[in-house]
Short mmCIF file of C-alpha atoms and ligand atoms in Angstrom, two decimals:
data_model
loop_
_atom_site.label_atom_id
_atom_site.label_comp_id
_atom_site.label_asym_id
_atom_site.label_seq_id
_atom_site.Cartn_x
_atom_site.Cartn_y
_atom_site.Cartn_z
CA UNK G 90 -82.45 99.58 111.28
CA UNK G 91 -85.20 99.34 113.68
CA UNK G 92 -85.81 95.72 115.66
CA UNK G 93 -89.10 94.07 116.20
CA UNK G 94 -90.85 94.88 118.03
CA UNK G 95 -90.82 98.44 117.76
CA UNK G 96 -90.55 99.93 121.00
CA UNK G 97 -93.33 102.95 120.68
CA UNK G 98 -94.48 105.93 123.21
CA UNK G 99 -98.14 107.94 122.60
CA UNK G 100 -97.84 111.29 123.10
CA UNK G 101 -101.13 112.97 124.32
CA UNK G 102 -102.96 110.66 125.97
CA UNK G 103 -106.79 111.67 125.39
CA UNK G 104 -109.65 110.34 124.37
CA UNK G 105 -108.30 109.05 120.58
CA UNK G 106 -105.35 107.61 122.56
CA UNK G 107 -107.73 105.58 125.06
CA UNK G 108 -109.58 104.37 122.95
CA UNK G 109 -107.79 103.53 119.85
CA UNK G 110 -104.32 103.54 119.94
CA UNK G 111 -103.34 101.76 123.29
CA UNK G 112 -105.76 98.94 122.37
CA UNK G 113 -104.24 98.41 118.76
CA UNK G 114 -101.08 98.43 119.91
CA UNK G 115 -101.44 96.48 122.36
CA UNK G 116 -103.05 93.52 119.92
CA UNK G 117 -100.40 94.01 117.35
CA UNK G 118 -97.00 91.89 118.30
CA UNK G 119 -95.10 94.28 115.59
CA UNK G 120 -95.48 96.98 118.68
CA UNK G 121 -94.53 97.24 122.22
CA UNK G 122 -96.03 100.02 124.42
CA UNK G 123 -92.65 101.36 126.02
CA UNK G 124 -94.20 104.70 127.38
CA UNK G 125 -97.01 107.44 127.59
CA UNK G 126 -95.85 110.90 127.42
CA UNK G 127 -98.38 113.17 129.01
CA UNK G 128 -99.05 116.36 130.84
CA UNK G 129 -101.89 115.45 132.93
CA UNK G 130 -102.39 111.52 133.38
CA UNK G 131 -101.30 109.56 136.72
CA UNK G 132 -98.92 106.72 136.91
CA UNK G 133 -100.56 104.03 134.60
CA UNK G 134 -99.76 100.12 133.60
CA UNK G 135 -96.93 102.18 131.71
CA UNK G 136 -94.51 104.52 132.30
CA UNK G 137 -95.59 108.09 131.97
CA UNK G 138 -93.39 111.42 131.35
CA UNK G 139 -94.17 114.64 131.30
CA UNK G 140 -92.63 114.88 127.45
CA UNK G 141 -90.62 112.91 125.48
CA UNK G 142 -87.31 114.88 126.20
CA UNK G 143 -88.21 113.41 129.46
CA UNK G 144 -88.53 109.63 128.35
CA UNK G 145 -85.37 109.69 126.69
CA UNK G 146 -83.54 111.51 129.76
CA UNK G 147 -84.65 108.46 131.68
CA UNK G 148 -83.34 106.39 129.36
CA UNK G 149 -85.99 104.58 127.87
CA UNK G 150 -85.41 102.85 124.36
CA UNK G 151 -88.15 104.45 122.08
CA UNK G 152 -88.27 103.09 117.97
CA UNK G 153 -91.49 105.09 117.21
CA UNK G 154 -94.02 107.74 118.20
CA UNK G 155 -97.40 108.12 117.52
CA UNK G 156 -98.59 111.77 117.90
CA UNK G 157 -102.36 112.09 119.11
CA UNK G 158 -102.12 115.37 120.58
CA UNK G 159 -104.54 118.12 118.85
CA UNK G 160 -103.15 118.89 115.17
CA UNK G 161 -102.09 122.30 116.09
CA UNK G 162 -99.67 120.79 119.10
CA UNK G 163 -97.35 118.78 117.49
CA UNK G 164 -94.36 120.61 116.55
CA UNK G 165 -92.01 119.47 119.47
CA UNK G 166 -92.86 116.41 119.75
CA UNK G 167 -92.11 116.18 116.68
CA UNK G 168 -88.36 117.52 116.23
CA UNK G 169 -87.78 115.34 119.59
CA UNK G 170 -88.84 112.13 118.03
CA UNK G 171 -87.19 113.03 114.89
CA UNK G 172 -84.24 113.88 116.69
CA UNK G 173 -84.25 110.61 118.56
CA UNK G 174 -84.02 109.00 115.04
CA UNK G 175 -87.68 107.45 115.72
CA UNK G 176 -90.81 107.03 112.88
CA UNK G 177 -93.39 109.35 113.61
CA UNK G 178 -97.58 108.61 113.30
CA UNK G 179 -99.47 111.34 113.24
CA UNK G 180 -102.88 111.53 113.99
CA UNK G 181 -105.36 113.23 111.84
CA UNK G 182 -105.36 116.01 110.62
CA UNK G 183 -101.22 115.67 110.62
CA UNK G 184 -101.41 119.56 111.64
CA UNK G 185 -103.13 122.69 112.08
CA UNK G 186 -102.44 123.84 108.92
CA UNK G 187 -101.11 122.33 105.38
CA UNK G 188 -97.77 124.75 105.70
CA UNK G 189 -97.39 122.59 109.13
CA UNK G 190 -97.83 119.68 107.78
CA UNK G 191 -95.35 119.77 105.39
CA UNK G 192 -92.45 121.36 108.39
CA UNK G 193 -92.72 118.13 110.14
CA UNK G 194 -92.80 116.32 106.90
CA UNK G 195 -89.45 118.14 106.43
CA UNK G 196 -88.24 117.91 109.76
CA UNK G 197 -88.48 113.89 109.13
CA UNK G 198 -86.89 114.13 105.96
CA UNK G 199 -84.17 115.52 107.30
CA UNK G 200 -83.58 113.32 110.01
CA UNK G 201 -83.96 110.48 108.19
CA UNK G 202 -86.94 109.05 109.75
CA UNK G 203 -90.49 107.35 108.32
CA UNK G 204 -94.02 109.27 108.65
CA UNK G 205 -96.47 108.07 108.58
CA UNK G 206 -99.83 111.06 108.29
CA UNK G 207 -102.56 108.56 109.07
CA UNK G 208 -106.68 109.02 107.90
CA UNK G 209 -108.13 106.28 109.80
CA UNK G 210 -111.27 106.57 107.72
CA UNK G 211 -109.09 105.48 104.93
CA UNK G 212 -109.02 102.01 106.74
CA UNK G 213 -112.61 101.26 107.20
CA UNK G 214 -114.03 97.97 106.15
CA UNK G 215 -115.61 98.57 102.95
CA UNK G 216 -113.44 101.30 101.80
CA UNK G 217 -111.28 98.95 99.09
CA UNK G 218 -114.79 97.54 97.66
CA UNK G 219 -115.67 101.43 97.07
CA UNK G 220 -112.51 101.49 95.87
CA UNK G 221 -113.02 99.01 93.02
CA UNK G 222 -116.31 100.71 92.67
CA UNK G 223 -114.63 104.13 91.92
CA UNK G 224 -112.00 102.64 89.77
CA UNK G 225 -114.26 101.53 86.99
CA UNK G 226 -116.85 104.37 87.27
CA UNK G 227 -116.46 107.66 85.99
CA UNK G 228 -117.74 109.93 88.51
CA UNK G 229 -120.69 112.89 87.66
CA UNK G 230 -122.04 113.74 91.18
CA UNK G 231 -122.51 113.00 94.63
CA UNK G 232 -123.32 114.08 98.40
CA UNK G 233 -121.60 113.78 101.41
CA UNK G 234 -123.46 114.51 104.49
CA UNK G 235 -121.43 114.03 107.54
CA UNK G 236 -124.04 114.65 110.67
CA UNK G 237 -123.22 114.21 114.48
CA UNK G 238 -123.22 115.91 117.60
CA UNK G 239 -120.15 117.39 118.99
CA UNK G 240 -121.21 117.49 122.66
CA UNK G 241 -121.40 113.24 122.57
CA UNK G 242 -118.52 113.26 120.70
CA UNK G 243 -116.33 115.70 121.65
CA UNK G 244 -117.27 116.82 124.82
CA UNK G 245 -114.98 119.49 126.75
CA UNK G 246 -112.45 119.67 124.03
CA UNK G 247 -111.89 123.33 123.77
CA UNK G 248 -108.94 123.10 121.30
CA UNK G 249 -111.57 122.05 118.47
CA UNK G 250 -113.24 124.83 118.77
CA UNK G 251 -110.33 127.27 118.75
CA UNK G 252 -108.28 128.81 115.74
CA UNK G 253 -106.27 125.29 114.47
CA UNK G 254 -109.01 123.43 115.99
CA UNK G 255 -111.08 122.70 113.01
CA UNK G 256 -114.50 122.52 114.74
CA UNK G 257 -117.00 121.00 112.29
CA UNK G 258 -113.97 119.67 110.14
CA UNK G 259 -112.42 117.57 112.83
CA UNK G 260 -114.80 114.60 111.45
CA UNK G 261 -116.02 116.13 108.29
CA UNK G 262 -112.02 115.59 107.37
CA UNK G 263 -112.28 111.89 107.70
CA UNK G 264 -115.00 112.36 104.45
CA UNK G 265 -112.87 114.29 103.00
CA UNK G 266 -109.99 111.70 103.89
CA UNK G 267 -112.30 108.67 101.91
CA UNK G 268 -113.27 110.99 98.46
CA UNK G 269 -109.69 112.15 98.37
CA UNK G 270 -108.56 108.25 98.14
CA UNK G 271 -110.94 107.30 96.06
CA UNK G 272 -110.79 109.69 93.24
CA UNK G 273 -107.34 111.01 93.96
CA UNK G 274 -107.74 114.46 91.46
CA UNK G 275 -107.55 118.03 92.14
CA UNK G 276 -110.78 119.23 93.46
CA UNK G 277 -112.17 122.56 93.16
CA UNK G 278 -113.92 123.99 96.31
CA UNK G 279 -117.16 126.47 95.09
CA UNK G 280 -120.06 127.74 97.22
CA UNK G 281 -118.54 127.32 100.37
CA UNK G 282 -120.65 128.57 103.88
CA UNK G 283 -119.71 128.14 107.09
CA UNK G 284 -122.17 128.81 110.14
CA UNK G 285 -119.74 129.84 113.37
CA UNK G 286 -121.32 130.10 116.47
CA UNK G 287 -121.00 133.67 118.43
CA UNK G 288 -118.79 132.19 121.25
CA UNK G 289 -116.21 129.98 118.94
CA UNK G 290 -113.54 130.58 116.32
CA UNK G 291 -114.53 127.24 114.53
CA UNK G 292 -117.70 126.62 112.71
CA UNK G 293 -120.27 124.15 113.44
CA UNK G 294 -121.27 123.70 110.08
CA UNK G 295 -119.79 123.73 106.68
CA UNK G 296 -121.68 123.44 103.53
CA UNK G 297 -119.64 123.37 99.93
CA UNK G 298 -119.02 121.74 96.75
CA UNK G 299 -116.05 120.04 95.34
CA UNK G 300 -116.13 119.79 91.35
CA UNK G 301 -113.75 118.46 88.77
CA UNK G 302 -114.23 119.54 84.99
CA UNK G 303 -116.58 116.36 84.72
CA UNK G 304 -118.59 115.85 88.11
CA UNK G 305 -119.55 118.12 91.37
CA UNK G 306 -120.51 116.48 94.51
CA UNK G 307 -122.40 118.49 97.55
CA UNK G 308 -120.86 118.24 101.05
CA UNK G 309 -122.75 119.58 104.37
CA UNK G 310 -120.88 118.75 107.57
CA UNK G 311 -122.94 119.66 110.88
CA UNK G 312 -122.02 118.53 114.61
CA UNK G 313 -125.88 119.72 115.78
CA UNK G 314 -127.28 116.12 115.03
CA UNK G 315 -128.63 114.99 118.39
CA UNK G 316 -130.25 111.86 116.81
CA UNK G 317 -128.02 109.72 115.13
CA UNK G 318 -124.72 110.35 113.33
CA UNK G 319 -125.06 109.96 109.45
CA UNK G 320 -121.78 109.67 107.88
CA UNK G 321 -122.39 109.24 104.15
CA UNK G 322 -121.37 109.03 100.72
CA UNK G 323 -123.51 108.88 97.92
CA UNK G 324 -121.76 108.62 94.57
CA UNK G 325 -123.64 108.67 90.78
CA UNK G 326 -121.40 107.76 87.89
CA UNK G 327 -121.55 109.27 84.48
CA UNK G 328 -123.55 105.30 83.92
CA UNK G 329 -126.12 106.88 86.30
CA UNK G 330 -124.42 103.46 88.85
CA UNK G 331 -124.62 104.78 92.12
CA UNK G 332 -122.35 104.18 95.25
CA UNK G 333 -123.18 104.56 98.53
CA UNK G 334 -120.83 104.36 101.89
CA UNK G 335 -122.34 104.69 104.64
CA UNK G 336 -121.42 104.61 108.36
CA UNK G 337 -117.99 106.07 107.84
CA UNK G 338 -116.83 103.10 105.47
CA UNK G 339 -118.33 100.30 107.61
CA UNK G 340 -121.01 99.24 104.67
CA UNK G 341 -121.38 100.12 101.09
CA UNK G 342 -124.31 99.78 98.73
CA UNK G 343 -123.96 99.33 95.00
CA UNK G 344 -127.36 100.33 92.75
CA UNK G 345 -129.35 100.36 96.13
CA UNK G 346 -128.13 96.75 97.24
CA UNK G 347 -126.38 96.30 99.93
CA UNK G 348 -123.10 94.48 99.19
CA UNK G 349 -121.56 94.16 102.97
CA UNK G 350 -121.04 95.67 106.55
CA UNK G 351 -118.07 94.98 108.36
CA UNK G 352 -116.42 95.43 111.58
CA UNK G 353 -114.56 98.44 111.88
CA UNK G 354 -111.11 98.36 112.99
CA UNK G 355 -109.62 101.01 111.15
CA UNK G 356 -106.58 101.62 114.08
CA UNK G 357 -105.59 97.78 113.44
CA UNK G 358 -105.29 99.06 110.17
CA UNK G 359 -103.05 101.95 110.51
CA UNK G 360 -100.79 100.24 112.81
CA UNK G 361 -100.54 97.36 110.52
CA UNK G 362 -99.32 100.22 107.84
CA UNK G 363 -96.86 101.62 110.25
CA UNK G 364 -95.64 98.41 110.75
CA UNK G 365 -95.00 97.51 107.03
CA UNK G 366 -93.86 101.74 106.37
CA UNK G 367 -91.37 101.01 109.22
CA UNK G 368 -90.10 97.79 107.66
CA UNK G 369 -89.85 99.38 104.11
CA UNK G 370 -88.15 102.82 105.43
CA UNK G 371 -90.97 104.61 103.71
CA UNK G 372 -92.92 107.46 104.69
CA UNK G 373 -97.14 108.00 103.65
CA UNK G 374 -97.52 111.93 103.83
CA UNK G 375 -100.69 112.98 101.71
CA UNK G 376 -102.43 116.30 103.20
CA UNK G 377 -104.86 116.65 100.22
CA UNK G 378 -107.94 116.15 102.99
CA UNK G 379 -106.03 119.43 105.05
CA UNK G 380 -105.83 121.41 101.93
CA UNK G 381 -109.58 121.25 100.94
CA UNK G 382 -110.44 121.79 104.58
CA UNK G 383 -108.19 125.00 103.66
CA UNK G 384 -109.20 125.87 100.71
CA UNK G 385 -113.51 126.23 102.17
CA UNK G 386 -111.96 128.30 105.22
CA UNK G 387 -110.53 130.70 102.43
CA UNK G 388 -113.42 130.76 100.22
CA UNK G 389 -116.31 130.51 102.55
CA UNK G 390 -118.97 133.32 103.43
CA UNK G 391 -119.25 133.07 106.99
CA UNK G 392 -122.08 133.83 109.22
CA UNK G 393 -122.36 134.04 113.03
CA UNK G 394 -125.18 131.37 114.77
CA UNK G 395 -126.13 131.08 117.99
CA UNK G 396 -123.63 129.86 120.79
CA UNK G 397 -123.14 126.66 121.79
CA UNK G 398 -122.13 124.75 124.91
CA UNK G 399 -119.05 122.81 124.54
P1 LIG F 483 -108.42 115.00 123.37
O1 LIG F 483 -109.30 114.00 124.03
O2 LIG F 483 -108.61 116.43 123.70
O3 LIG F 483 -106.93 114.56 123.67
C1 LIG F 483 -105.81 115.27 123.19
C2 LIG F 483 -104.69 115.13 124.23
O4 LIG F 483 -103.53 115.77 123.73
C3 LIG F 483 -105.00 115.81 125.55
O5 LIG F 483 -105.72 114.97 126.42
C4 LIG F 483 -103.61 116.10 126.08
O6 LIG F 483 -103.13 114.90 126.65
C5 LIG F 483 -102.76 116.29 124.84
N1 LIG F 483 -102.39 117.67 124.54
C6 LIG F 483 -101.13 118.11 124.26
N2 LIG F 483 -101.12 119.40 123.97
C7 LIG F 483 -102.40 119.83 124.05
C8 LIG F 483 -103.01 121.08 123.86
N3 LIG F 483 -102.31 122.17 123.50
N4 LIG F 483 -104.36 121.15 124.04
C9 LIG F 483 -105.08 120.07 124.38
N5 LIG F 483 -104.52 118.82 124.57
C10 LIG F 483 -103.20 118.72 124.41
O7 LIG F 483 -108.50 114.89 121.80
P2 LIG F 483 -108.74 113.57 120.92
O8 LIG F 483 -110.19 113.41 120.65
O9 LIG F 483 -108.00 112.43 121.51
O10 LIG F 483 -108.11 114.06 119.55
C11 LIG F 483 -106.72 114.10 119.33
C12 LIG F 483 -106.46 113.93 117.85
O11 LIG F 483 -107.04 112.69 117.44
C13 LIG F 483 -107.11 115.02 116.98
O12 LIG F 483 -106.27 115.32 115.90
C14 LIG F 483 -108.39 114.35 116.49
O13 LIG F 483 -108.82 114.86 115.22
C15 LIG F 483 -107.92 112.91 116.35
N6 LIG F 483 -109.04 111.93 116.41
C16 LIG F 483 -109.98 111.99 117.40
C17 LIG F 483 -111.06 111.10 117.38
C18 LIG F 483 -112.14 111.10 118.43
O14 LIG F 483 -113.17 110.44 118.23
N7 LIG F 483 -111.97 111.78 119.55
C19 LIG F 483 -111.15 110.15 116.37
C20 LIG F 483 -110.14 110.08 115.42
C21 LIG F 483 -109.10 110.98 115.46
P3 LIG F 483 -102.22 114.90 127.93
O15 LIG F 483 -102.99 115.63 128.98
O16 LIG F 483 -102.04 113.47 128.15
O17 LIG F 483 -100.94 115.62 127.57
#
């Protein structure tokens, strides 16, 4: 039975783990920052170890983990924390691939310890009003454009653009991430494309469509947008009602109106959900997201595109 507060190390302390996870941990009281486990960083505020093996050699008292390394890195860490009898958060995607996923999956089962495979896009502000939305609305077709540019972004991160790296997928997932909560049904990936440039293993952009028997909805993810970032739904029920997210959850319009914009503090949200998983002794494992992000890479015609600079 774990003790509050829950006594919680980051492991991989980048630029998701800067930003977002230190900060809402530190401003829930359910969590205390015991360590950072990394391979690169200096002494900080907090005690830092090379891995977690390490932490708990030195004795430190460790409840939880939360995993932020790249998806395809996780394994260890994960048997050590499971090991350790600590709950494990896993960033998203919760691994490279959806056979991964579901090993450290198993290798908490088996230990007897809560995950917790987070989708912060699922915990953007207006994501239960789409929700409602979705719940009374048949669906017959939609778009999702997910647009931004990968050198503001994602600059220097060579694992995204390597095999397990996802490339264009590494935010086009978080769309997939909000459609897969909000109609929870098997979707059917058709007409998939995906342009890889000449000097990566991970495409830039992925264009497909997901269909049910009753409704098909168009997806084109690009990271080339050097403007602005549009991260969009736009959903037309069988009514002809239309729903549109936009921002990545933070506002949704109903029939062209705008019915709010809100803050986003979608980390605030996932640790309050670890918090209340933890208390419960439940784990929240869904990879549907990982395994339409699959099923495109299996189905897609590829073609090469001109290199990029990463
Ligand atoms: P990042 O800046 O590259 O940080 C990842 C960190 O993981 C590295 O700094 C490194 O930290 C550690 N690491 C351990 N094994 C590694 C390996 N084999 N290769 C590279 N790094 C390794 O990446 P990130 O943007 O934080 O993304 C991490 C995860 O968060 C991804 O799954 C991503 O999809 C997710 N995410 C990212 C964002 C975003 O905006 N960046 C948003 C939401 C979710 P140490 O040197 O400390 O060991």
């Amino acid at each position: 039975m774990i003790k509050f507060p829950i006594r919680i190390a980051i492991v991989g302390i980048g630029k998701i783990a800067r930003d977002q996870h230190i900060p809402a941990i530190l401003s829930n009281p359910d969590f205390e920052l015991v360590a950072l486990i990394s391979r690169s960083i200096p002494t900080t505020d907090f005690p830092v170890f090379a891995s977690l093996e390490a932490a708990f050699d030195a004795g430190v008292a460790i409840d939880a983990v939360a995993i932020c390394t790249p998806p395809s890195a996780r394994t260890a860490a994960c048997h050590a924390a499971a090991s350790h009898g600590c709950a494990i958060l896993l960033e998203k995607p919760p691994a490279g691939t959806g056979m991964e996923a579901l090993t450290l999956k198993q290798i908490a089962y088996e230990a007897g310890v809560q995950i917790f495979a987070s989708w912060h896009s699922r915990f953007a502000p207006m994501i239960e009003a789409a929700g409602e939305w979705c719940a009374s609305h048949r669906l017959q077709s939609g778009q999702i454009t997910w647009y931004e540019d990968a050198a503001k972004w994602h600059p220097g991160q060579d694992w995204l653009w390597r095999a397990g790296g996802f490339g264009v997928f590494d935010p086009g997932i978080n769309a997939l991430s909000i459609l897969s909560a909000l109609y929870p049904v098997t979707w059917q990936v058709q007409h998939a494309r995906l342009h890889v440039p000449e000097n990566v293993e991970m495409p830039v952009r992925a264009q497909f469509d997901l269909s049910t028997e009753a409704s098909t909805i168009s997806v084109d993810f690009d990271f080339r947008s050097t403007s602005t970032e549009t991260w969009s739904i736009h959903l037309v029920a069988q009514t002809g009602a239309t729903l549109d997210i936009v921002d990545g959850g933070a506002g949704v319009s109903i029939d062209g109106a705008q019915v709010a914009h809100g803050k986003s503090q979608e980390y605030a949200g996932i640790y309050r959900r670890f918090s209340e998983l933890v208390k419960m002794g439940a784990s929240d494992f869904d990879i549907s997201p990982l395994a339409i992000v699959e099923d495109v890479f299996s189905a897609a015609h590829v073609s090469h595109v001109e290199s990029i600079t990463i």
